[in-house]
Amino acid sequence: MRIRVLDLDGSLRDQPPIVRRLTGGNIELHDLRPQGPALRLWSLGHHFAAFDRFWCSLPRGRQPVLTLVGSGDFHHLTASFIAAADGPLTVLHFDNHPDWCWTMPRRHCGSWTHAVLAMHHVERLITIGPCSEDLVRPDRKGADMDALSTGRLELYPWWHAPSAVERSGIADGPGHRVADGALHWRNLAGDDWRVFLDELVQNITTEKVWITIDKDVLSPAYAVTNWDQGGLPLDNLVEAVLRIAARFMVVGADICGEYAPIRHRNPLKYLEARLDQPRAFDLPDLAVNARTNERLIAAFEEAL
């Protein structure tokens, strides 16, 4: 497995698991900090086109690539990674947010799943772990109710109350049932995790999978991020990576969810970040992010 660090915000390059692998020649480090502000949170078309050209210019090979990109503000770069991957493909998405909201512009860390669901080589997108308010009134926020109804999109919250919807005709799915004008979720916090993983691997129909992880799916005990966080235990996430990789061909993976201070040059981005992201007045020790990255990277190294 090859490992790439796209240094967009300075949050990764000094972490011990990265430094050690750099010293050993086991990681490619790409200094993209000059491009980071233009890509962070959301990106206009010409900036994203430049990033796509960069990504497509990198050497391809038979080995899967694990890419680390820093803050979850860059999660929309995952759409570029998946666009260049071989299919047919199932995308496994671990996140505290469904990233299905209606946003402007479209290249936004909160809406990138729409681009992935439009890709012909992606058979299904499975989102695991959300707890966020993005699940409140999802039909008003841009959620792809058609994909959820047909099963191309599956969503399994860690825990969330039923989500009221105004739209009729939504079909039941593996992660939800429809009753009384609401989506009643299958909350994983109350499930046997290993039973859930058994069902998950049995129901994936493609040979190839892509794994994308935003560490805000984890509780603050395992990560410090720029966003509100969920409750998935790190052990559960590591077990999922190992189980999926043992059963399927992982053609690629990416990890985001570091903490990086807000330094937006664009005033609209700065305003959105202040409105949407919690403020860290007493910032915890960021060493927890390095410890979690060590476990996740090691899991991918073991599995692949």
Coordinates of N, CA and C in Angstrom, one line a residue, residues 61-275:
G61 N -0.6 3.0 -10.1 CA 0.0 1.7 -9.9 C -1.0 0.7 -9.5
R62 N -0.6 -0.5 -9.3 CA -1.5 -1.6 -8.9 C -1.8 -1.6 -7.4
Q63 N -0.9 -1.0 -6.6 CA -1.1 -0.9 -5.2 C -2.2 0.1 -4.9
P64 N -3.1 -0.1 -3.9 CA -4.0 0.9 -3.4 C -3.3 2.0 -2.7
V65 N -3.9 3.2 -2.8 CA -3.3 4.4 -2.2 C -4.2 4.8 -1.0
L66 N -3.5 5.1 0.1 CA -4.2 5.7 1.3 C -3.8 7.2 1.3
T67 N -4.7 8.1 1.2 CA -4.4 9.5 1.1 C -4.9 10.2 2.4
L68 N -4.1 11.0 3.0 CA -4.4 11.9 4.2 C -4.4 13.3 3.7
V69 N -5.5 14.1 4.1 CA -5.6 15.4 3.5 C -5.7 16.5 4.6
G70 N -5.7 16.2 5.9 CA -5.9 17.2 6.9 C -7.3 17.4 7.3
S71 N -7.7 18.7 7.5 CA -9.0 19.0 8.0 C -10.1 18.4 7.2
G72 N -11.2 18.1 7.9 CA -12.5 17.7 7.2 C -13.0 18.7 6.3
D73 N -12.5 19.9 6.4 CA -12.9 21.0 5.4 C -12.5 20.6 4.0
F74 N -11.6 19.6 3.8 CA -11.2 19.2 2.5 C -11.8 17.9 2.1
H75 N -12.9 17.5 2.7 CA -13.5 16.2 2.4 C -14.0 16.1 1.0
H76 N -14.3 17.2 0.4 CA -14.8 17.2 -1.0 C -13.8 16.8 -2.0
L77 N -12.5 16.7 -1.6 CA -11.5 16.2 -2.5 C -11.7 14.7 -2.8
T78 N -12.4 14.1 -1.8 CA -12.7 12.6 -2.0 C -13.4 12.4 -3.4
A79 N -14.2 13.3 -3.8 CA -14.9 13.1 -5.1 C -13.9 12.9 -6.2
S80 N -12.8 13.7 -6.2 CA -11.7 13.6 -7.2 C -11.0 12.2 -7.1
F81 N -10.8 11.8 -5.9 CA -10.1 10.5 -5.7 C -11.0 9.4 -6.3
I82 N -12.3 9.4 -6.0 CA -13.2 8.3 -6.4 C -13.4 8.4 -7.9
A83 N -13.4 9.6 -8.5 CA -13.7 9.7 -9.9 C -12.5 9.1 -10.7
A84 N -11.3 9.0 -10.2 CA -10.2 8.4 -10.9 C -10.0 7.0 -10.6
A85 N -10.9 6.4 -9.7 CA -10.7 5.0 -9.3 C -11.4 4.0 -10.2
D86 N -11.0 2.8 -10.2 CA -11.6 1.8 -11.0 C -12.9 1.3 -10.4
G87 N -13.9 1.0 -11.2 CA -15.1 0.5 -10.7 C -15.5 -0.9 -11.4
P88 N -16.7 -1.4 -11.2 CA -17.8 -0.9 -10.3 C -17.3 -0.8 -8.9
L89 N -17.9 0.1 -8.1 CA -17.4 0.5 -6.9 C -18.4 0.7 -5.8
T90 N -18.2 0.3 -4.6 CA -19.0 0.7 -3.5 C -18.2 1.6 -2.6
V91 N -18.7 2.7 -2.2 CA -18.0 3.7 -1.4 C -18.5 3.6 0.0
L92 N -17.6 3.3 1.0 CA -18.0 3.2 2.4 C -17.5 4.5 3.1
H93 N -18.4 5.2 3.6 CA -18.2 6.6 4.1 C -18.5 6.7 5.6
F94 N -17.4 6.9 6.4 CA -17.5 7.0 7.8 C -17.4 8.5 8.2
D95 N -18.5 9.0 8.8 CA -18.5 10.5 9.0 C -19.6 10.8 10.0
N96 N -19.4 11.9 10.7 CA -20.5 12.4 11.6 C -21.5 13.2 10.8
H97 N -21.3 13.5 9.6 CA -22.2 14.2 8.7 C -22.4 13.4 7.4
P98 N -23.6 13.5 6.9 CA -23.9 12.8 5.7 C -23.3 13.4 4.4
D99 N -22.9 14.7 4.6 CA -22.3 15.5 3.4 C -23.2 15.5 2.2
W100 N -24.5 15.6 2.5 CA -25.5 15.6 1.4 C -26.3 16.9 1.3
C101 N -25.8 17.9 2.0 CA -26.6 19.2 2.0 C -26.5 19.9 0.7
W102 N -27.5 20.8 0.5 CA -27.5 21.7 -0.6 C -26.6 22.8 -0.3
T103 N -25.6 23.0 -1.1 CA -24.6 24.1 -0.8 C -24.2 24.8 -2.1
M104 N -23.7 26.0 -1.9 CA -23.1 26.7 -3.0 C -21.7 27.2 -2.6
P105 N -20.7 27.0 -3.5 CA -20.8 26.3 -4.7 C -20.9 24.8 -4.5
R106 N -21.0 24.0 -5.6 CA -21.2 22.6 -5.4 C -20.0 21.8 -4.9
R107 N -18.8 22.3 -5.2 CA -17.6 21.7 -4.6 C -17.4 22.1 -3.2
H108 N -18.1 21.4 -2.3 CA -18.2 21.8 -0.9 C -18.1 20.6 0.0
C109 N -17.4 20.7 1.1 CA -17.2 19.6 2.0 C -18.5 19.0 2.6
G110 N -19.6 19.8 2.5 CA -20.8 19.3 3.0 C -21.8 18.8 2.0
S111 N -21.3 18.7 0.7 CA -22.2 18.2 -0.3 C -21.6 17.3 -1.4
W112 N -20.4 16.9 -1.1 CA -19.6 16.1 -2.1 C -20.3 14.8 -2.5
T113 N -21.1 14.2 -1.6 CA -21.7 12.9 -1.9 C -22.6 13.0 -3.2
H114 N -23.1 14.1 -3.4 CA -24.0 14.3 -4.7 C -23.1 14.0 -5.9
A115 N -21.9 14.5 -5.9 CA -21.0 14.2 -7.1 C -20.7 12.8 -7.2
V116 N -20.5 12.1 -6.1 CA -20.1 10.7 -6.1 C -21.3 9.8 -6.6
L117 N -22.5 10.2 -6.1 CA -23.7 9.4 -6.5 C -24.0 9.6 -8.0
A118 N -23.5 10.7 -8.6 CA -23.7 10.9 -10.1 C -22.7 10.1 -10.9
M119 N -21.7 9.5 -10.3 CA -20.7 8.8 -11.1 C -21.2 7.4 -11.5
H120 N -21.0 7.1 -12.7 CA -21.6 5.8 -13.3 C -20.9 4.6 -12.7
H121 N -19.6 4.7 -12.3 CA -18.9 3.5 -11.8 C -19.1 3.3 -10.3
V122 N -19.9 4.2 -9.7 CA -20.2 4.0 -8.2 C -21.6 3.4 -8.2
E123 N -21.6 2.1 -7.6 CA -22.9 1.4 -7.5 C -23.7 1.8 -6.3
R124 N -23.0 2.1 -5.2 CA -23.6 2.4 -3.9 C -22.7 3.2 -3.0
L125 N -23.3 4.1 -2.3 CA -22.6 4.9 -1.2 C -23.3 4.5 0.1
I126 N -22.4 4.1 1.0 CA -22.9 3.7 2.3 C -22.3 4.6 3.4
T127 N -23.1 5.4 4.1 CA -22.6 6.3 5.1 C -22.9 5.7 6.5
I128 N -21.8 5.7 7.3 CA -21.9 5.1 8.6 C -21.5 6.0 9.7
G129 N -22.3 6.2 10.7 CA -21.9 6.9 11.9 C -22.5 8.3 12.1
P130 N -23.3 9.0 11.3 CA -23.7 10.3 11.5 C -24.5 10.5 12.8
C131 N -24.3 11.6 13.5 CA -25.2 12.0 14.6 C -25.6 13.4 14.4
S132 N -25.2 14.1 13.4 CA -25.3 15.6 13.3 C -26.7 16.0 13.0
E133 N -26.9 17.3 13.1 CA -28.2 18.0 12.8 C -28.5 18.0 11.3
D134 N -27.5 17.6 10.4 CA -27.8 17.4 9.0 C -28.9 16.4 8.7
L135 N -29.2 15.5 9.7 CA -30.2 14.5 9.5 C -31.6 15.1 9.9
V136 N -31.6 16.3 10.4 CA -32.9 16.9 10.7 C -33.5 17.5 9.4
R137 N -34.8 17.1 9.1 CA -35.4 17.6 7.9 C -34.5 17.4 6.7
P138 N -34.1 16.2 6.4 CA -33.1 16.0 5.3 C -33.6 16.4 3.9
D139 N -34.9 16.2 3.7 CA -35.4 16.6 2.4 C -35.4 18.1 2.1
R140 N -35.3 18.9 3.2 CA -35.1 20.3 3.0 C -33.7 20.8 2.8
K141 N -32.7 19.9 3.2 CA -31.3 20.2 3.2 C -30.6 19.7 1.9
G142 N -31.3 19.0 1.1 CA -30.6 18.6 -0.2 C -30.3 17.1 -0.2
A143 N -30.7 16.3 0.8 CA -30.5 14.9 0.8 C -31.1 14.2 -0.5
D144 N -30.4 13.3 -1.0 CA -30.9 12.6 -2.2 C -31.9 11.5 -1.8
M145 N -33.1 11.9 -1.7 CA -34.2 11.0 -1.3 C -34.4 9.9 -2.3
D146 N -34.2 10.2 -3.6 CA -34.3 9.1 -4.6 C -33.3 8.0 -4.4
A147 N -32.0 8.4 -4.2 CA -31.0 7.5 -4.0 C -31.2 6.7 -2.7
L148 N -31.7 7.4 -1.6 CA -32.0 6.7 -0.4 C -33.1 5.7 -0.6
S149 N -34.1 6.0 -1.4 CA -35.3 5.2 -1.6 C -34.9 4.0 -2.5
T150 N -34.0 4.2 -3.5 CA -33.7 3.0 -4.3 C -32.6 2.2 -3.8
G151 N -31.9 2.6 -2.7 CA -30.9 1.8 -2.1 C -29.5 2.1 -2.6
R152 N -29.3 3.1 -3.6 CA -28.0 3.5 -4.0 C -27.3 4.3 -2.9
L153 N -28.1 4.8 -2.0 CA -27.5 5.5 -0.8 C -28.1 4.8 0.4
E154 N -27.2 4.3 1.3 CA -27.6 3.8 2.6 C -27.0 4.6 3.6
L155 N -27.7 4.8 4.7 CA -27.2 5.6 5.8 C -27.6 5.0 7.2
Y156 N -26.5 4.8 8.0 CA -26.7 4.2 9.3 C -26.1 5.2 10.4
P157 N -27.0 5.9 11.0 CA -26.5 6.8 12.1 C -25.9 6.0 13.3
W158 N -24.9 6.6 14.0 CA -24.5 6.1 15.2 C -25.7 6.2 16.2
W159 N -26.3 7.4 16.2 CA -27.5 7.6 16.9 C -28.2 8.9 16.4
H160 N -29.5 8.8 16.1 CA -30.2 10.0 15.7 C -31.7 9.7 15.9
A161 N -32.4 10.7 16.4 CA -33.9 10.6 16.5 C -34.5 10.5 15.1
P162 N -35.7 10.0 15.0 CA -36.4 10.0 13.6 C -36.4 11.4 13.0
S163 N -36.2 11.3 11.6 CA -36.1 12.6 10.8 C -37.4 12.8 10.1
A164 N -38.1 13.9 10.5 CA -39.3 14.2 9.8 C -39.1 14.6 8.4
V165 N -39.9 14.1 7.4 CA -39.8 14.5 6.0 C -41.2 14.8 5.5
E166 N -41.2 15.7 4.6 CA -42.5 16.1 3.9 C -42.8 15.3 2.7
R167 N -41.8 14.8 2.1 CA -41.9 14.0 0.8 C -42.6 12.7 1.1
S168 N -43.5 12.3 0.2 CA -44.1 11.0 0.3 C -43.5 10.0 -0.7
G169 N -43.7 8.8 -0.5 CA -43.3 7.8 -1.5 C -41.9 7.3 -1.2
I170 N -41.2 7.6 -0.1 CA -39.9 7.1 0.2 C -40.0 5.7 0.6
A171 N -39.2 4.8 0.1 CA -39.2 3.4 0.4 C -38.3 3.1 1.6
D172 N -38.6 2.1 2.3 CA -37.8 1.6 3.4 C -36.4 1.2 2.8
G173 N -35.4 1.2 3.7 CA -34.1 0.7 3.3 C -33.4 0.0 4.4
P174 N -32.2 -0.5 4.2 CA -31.5 -1.3 5.3 C -31.2 -0.4 6.5
G175 N -31.0 0.9 6.3 CA -30.7 1.7 7.5 C -31.9 2.6 8.0
H176 N -33.0 2.4 7.4 CA -34.2 3.2 7.9 C -35.5 2.5 7.5
R177 N -36.5 2.9 8.2 CA -37.9 2.6 7.8 C -38.7 3.9 7.8
V178 N -39.7 3.9 7.0 CA -40.6 5.1 6.9 C -41.9 4.9 7.6
A179 N -42.2 5.8 8.6 CA -43.5 5.6 9.3 C -43.9 7.0 9.9
D180 N -45.1 7.3 9.8 CA -45.7 8.5 10.4 C -44.9 9.8 10.0
G181 N -44.6 9.9 8.7 CA -44.0 11.1 8.1 C -42.6 11.3 8.6
A182 N -41.9 10.2 8.9 CA -40.5 10.3 9.4 C -39.7 9.1 9.0
L183 N -38.3 9.3 8.9 CA -37.4 8.3 8.7 C -36.9 7.8 10.0
H184 N -37.2 6.6 10.4 CA -36.8 6.0 11.6 C -35.5 5.2 11.4
W185 N -34.4 5.6 12.0 CA -33.1 5.1 11.6 C -32.8 3.9 12.4
R186 N -32.0 3.0 11.8 CA -31.3 1.9 12.5 C -30.1 2.5 13.2
N187 N -30.2 2.8 14.5 CA -29.1 3.4 15.2 C -28.1 2.3 15.6
L188 N -26.8 2.5 15.2 CA -25.8 1.5 15.4 C -25.4 1.5 16.9
A189 N -25.6 2.5 17.6 CA -25.2 2.5 19.0 C -25.9 1.5 19.8
G190 N -27.1 1.1 19.3 CA -27.9 0.0 20.0 C -27.7 -1.3 19.3
D191 N -26.9 -1.5 18.3 CA -26.7 -2.7 17.6 C -25.4 -3.5 18.1
D192 N -25.4 -4.7 17.8 CA -24.2 -5.5 17.9 C -23.3 -5.2 16.7
W193 N -22.1 -4.6 17.0 CA -21.3 -4.0 15.9 C -20.9 -5.2 14.9
R194 N -20.5 -6.3 15.5 CA -20.0 -7.4 14.7 C -21.2 -8.0 13.8
V195 N -22.4 -8.0 14.3 CA -23.5 -8.5 13.5 C -23.7 -7.5 12.4
F196 N -23.6 -6.2 12.7 CA -23.8 -5.2 11.6 C -22.7 -5.4 10.6
L197 N -21.5 -5.6 10.9 CA -20.4 -5.8 9.9 C -20.7 -7.1 9.1
D198 N -21.2 -8.1 9.8 CA -21.5 -9.3 9.0 C -22.5 -9.0 7.9
E199 N -23.6 -8.3 8.3 CA -24.6 -7.9 7.3 C -24.0 -7.0 6.2
L200 N -23.2 -6.1 6.6 CA -22.6 -5.1 5.7 C -21.8 -5.8 4.6
V201 N -20.9 -6.7 5.0 CA -20.1 -7.4 4.0 C -20.9 -8.4 3.1
Q202 N -21.9 -8.9 3.7 CA -22.8 -9.8 2.9 C -23.6 -9.1 1.9
N203 N -23.9 -7.8 2.1 CA -24.8 -7.1 1.2 C -24.1 -6.2 0.2
I204 N -22.7 -6.1 0.3 CA -22.0 -5.3 -0.7 C -21.9 -6.2 -2.0
T205 N -22.2 -5.8 -3.1 CA -22.3 -6.6 -4.3 C -21.1 -6.3 -5.3
T206 N -20.3 -5.3 -5.0 CA -19.2 -5.1 -5.9 C -17.9 -5.7 -5.3
E207 N -17.0 -6.1 -6.2 CA -15.7 -6.6 -5.7 C -14.8 -5.5 -5.1
K208 N -15.0 -4.3 -5.7 CA -14.1 -3.2 -5.3 C -14.8 -2.2 -4.4
V209 N -14.1 -1.7 -3.4 CA -14.6 -0.7 -2.5 C -13.6 0.4 -2.3
W210 N -14.2 1.6 -2.0 CA -13.4 2.7 -1.6 C -13.8 3.1 -0.1
I211 N -12.8 3.3 0.7 CA -13.1 3.7 2.1 C -12.7 5.1 2.4
T212 N -13.7 6.0 2.8 CA -13.4 7.3 3.1 C -13.8 7.6 4.6
I213 N -12.8 8.2 5.4 CA -13.0 8.4 6.8 C -12.8 9.9 7.1
D214 N -13.9 10.4 7.8 CA -13.7 11.7 8.4 C -13.7 11.4 9.9
K215 N -12.6 11.8 10.6 CA -12.4 11.4 12.0 C -13.4 12.1 12.9
D216 N -14.2 13.0 12.4 CA -15.3 13.6 13.3 C -16.4 12.6 13.5
V217 N -16.3 11.4 12.9 CA -17.3 10.3 13.2 C -17.0 9.8 14.6
L218 N -15.7 10.0 15.1 CA -15.3 9.5 16.4 C -15.7 10.5 17.5
S219 N -15.7 10.0 18.7 CA -15.9 10.9 19.9 C -14.7 11.7 20.1
P220 N -14.8 12.8 20.9 CA -13.6 13.6 21.2 C -12.5 12.9 21.9
A221 N -12.8 11.7 22.5 CA -11.7 11.0 23.1 C -10.7 10.4 22.1
Y222 N -11.1 10.4 20.8 CA -10.2 9.8 19.8 C -9.8 10.8 18.7
A223 N -10.3 12.0 18.7 CA -10.0 13.0 17.7 C -10.4 14.4 18.1
V224 N -9.6 15.4 17.7 CA -10.0 16.8 17.8 C -10.1 17.3 16.4
T225 N -11.3 17.8 16.0 CA -11.6 18.2 14.6 C -12.1 19.6 14.6
N226 N -12.4 20.1 13.4 CA -13.0 21.4 13.2 C -14.5 21.4 13.2
W227 N -15.1 20.2 13.4 CA -16.5 20.1 13.4 C -17.1 19.4 14.6
D228 N -18.4 19.4 14.8 CA -19.0 18.7 15.8 C -18.8 17.2 15.6
Q229 N -18.7 16.4 16.6 CA -18.3 15.0 16.5 C -19.3 14.0 16.9
G230 N -19.2 12.8 16.5 CA -20.1 11.7 16.7 C -19.7 10.9 17.9
G231 N -20.0 9.6 17.9 CA -19.8 8.7 19.0 C -19.2 7.4 18.7
L232 N -18.8 7.2 17.4 CA -18.3 5.9 17.0 C -16.9 5.6 17.8
P233 N -16.8 4.5 18.4 CA -15.5 4.1 19.1 C -14.5 3.8 18.0
L234 N -13.2 4.2 18.3 CA -12.1 3.9 17.4 C -12.0 2.4 17.1
D235 N -12.1 1.6 18.2 CA -12.0 0.1 18.0 C -13.0 -0.4 16.9
N236 N -14.2 0.2 16.9 CA -15.2 -0.2 15.9 C -14.8 0.2 14.5
L237 N -14.2 1.4 14.4 CA -13.8 1.8 13.1 C -12.6 1.0 12.6
V238 N -11.7 0.7 13.4 CA -10.5 -0.2 13.0 C -11.0 -1.6 12.6
E239 N -11.9 -2.1 13.4 CA -12.5 -3.4 13.1 C -13.2 -3.4 11.7
A240 N -13.9 -2.4 11.4 CA -14.6 -2.3 10.1 C -13.6 -2.2 9.0
V241 N -12.5 -1.5 9.1 CA -11.5 -1.4 8.1 C -10.9 -2.8 7.8
L242 N -10.6 -3.5 8.9 CA -10.0 -4.8 8.7 C -10.9 -5.8 8.1
R243 N -12.2 -5.8 8.5 CA -13.2 -6.7 8.0 C -13.5 -6.4 6.5
I244 N -13.6 -5.2 6.1 CA -13.9 -4.8 4.7 C -12.7 -5.2 3.9
A245 N -11.5 -4.9 4.3 CA -10.3 -5.2 3.5 C -10.1 -6.7 3.4
A246 N -10.5 -7.5 4.3 CA -10.3 -8.9 4.3 C -11.3 -9.5 3.2
R247 N -12.4 -8.9 3.0 CA -13.4 -9.4 2.1 C -13.4 -8.9 0.7
F248 N -13.0 -7.6 0.5 CA -13.1 -6.9 -0.8 C -11.8 -6.4 -1.2
M249 N -11.7 -6.0 -2.5 CA -10.5 -5.3 -3.0 C -10.7 -3.8 -2.7
V250 N -9.9 -3.3 -1.8 CA -9.9 -1.9 -1.5 C -9.0 -1.2 -2.6
V251 N -9.6 -0.4 -3.4 CA -8.9 0.2 -4.5 C -8.3 1.5 -4.1
G252 N -8.7 2.1 -2.9 CA -8.2 3.3 -2.4 C -8.9 3.7 -1.1
A253 N -8.3 4.6 -0.4 CA -8.9 5.1 0.9 C -8.4 6.5 1.1
D254 N -9.1 7.2 1.9 CA -8.7 8.5 2.4 C -9.1 8.8 3.8
I255 N -8.4 9.7 4.5 CA -8.7 10.0 5.8 C -8.6 11.5 6.0
C256 N -9.6 12.2 6.6 CA -9.5 13.6 6.9 C -10.0 13.7 8.3
G257 N -10.1 14.9 8.8 CA -10.6 15.2 10.2 C -9.6 15.6 11.2
E258 N -8.5 16.2 10.7 CA -7.5 16.8 11.6 C -8.1 18.2 12.1
Y259 N -7.5 18.7 13.1 CA -7.8 20.1 13.5 C -6.8 21.0 12.9
A260 N -7.3 22.1 12.2 CA -6.4 23.1 11.6 C -7.1 24.5 11.9
P261 N -6.4 25.4 12.4 CA -7.0 26.7 12.7 C -7.6 27.4 11.4
I262 N -8.7 28.1 11.6 CA -9.3 28.8 10.5 C -8.5 30.0 10.1
R263 N -8.1 29.9 8.8 CA -7.3 31.0 8.3 C -7.8 31.4 6.9
H264 N -9.1 31.5 6.7 CA -9.7 31.7 5.4 C -9.4 33.1 5.0
R265 N -9.0 33.2 3.7 CA -8.8 34.6 3.1 C -10.1 35.1 2.6
N266 N -11.0 34.2 2.1 CA -12.2 34.6 1.6 C -13.2 34.9 2.7
P267 N -13.7 36.2 2.8 CA -14.6 36.5 3.9 C -15.9 35.7 4.0
L268 N -16.4 35.2 2.9 CA -17.6 34.3 2.9 C -17.2 33.0 3.6
K269 N -16.1 32.4 3.3 CA -15.6 31.2 3.9 C -15.4 31.4 5.4
Y270 N -14.8 32.5 5.8 CA -14.6 32.8 7.2 C -15.9 32.9 7.9
L271 N -16.9 33.5 7.3 CA -18.2 33.7 8.0 C -18.9 32.3 8.1
E272 N -18.8 31.5 7.0 CA -19.5 30.2 7.1 C -18.8 29.3 8.2
A273 N -17.5 29.4 8.2 CA -16.8 28.6 9.2 C -17.2 29.0 10.6
R274 N -17.3 30.3 10.9 CA -17.7 30.8 12.2 C -19.1 30.4 12.6
L275 N -20.0 30.3 11.6 CA -21.4 30.0 11.8 C -21.6 28.5 12.0

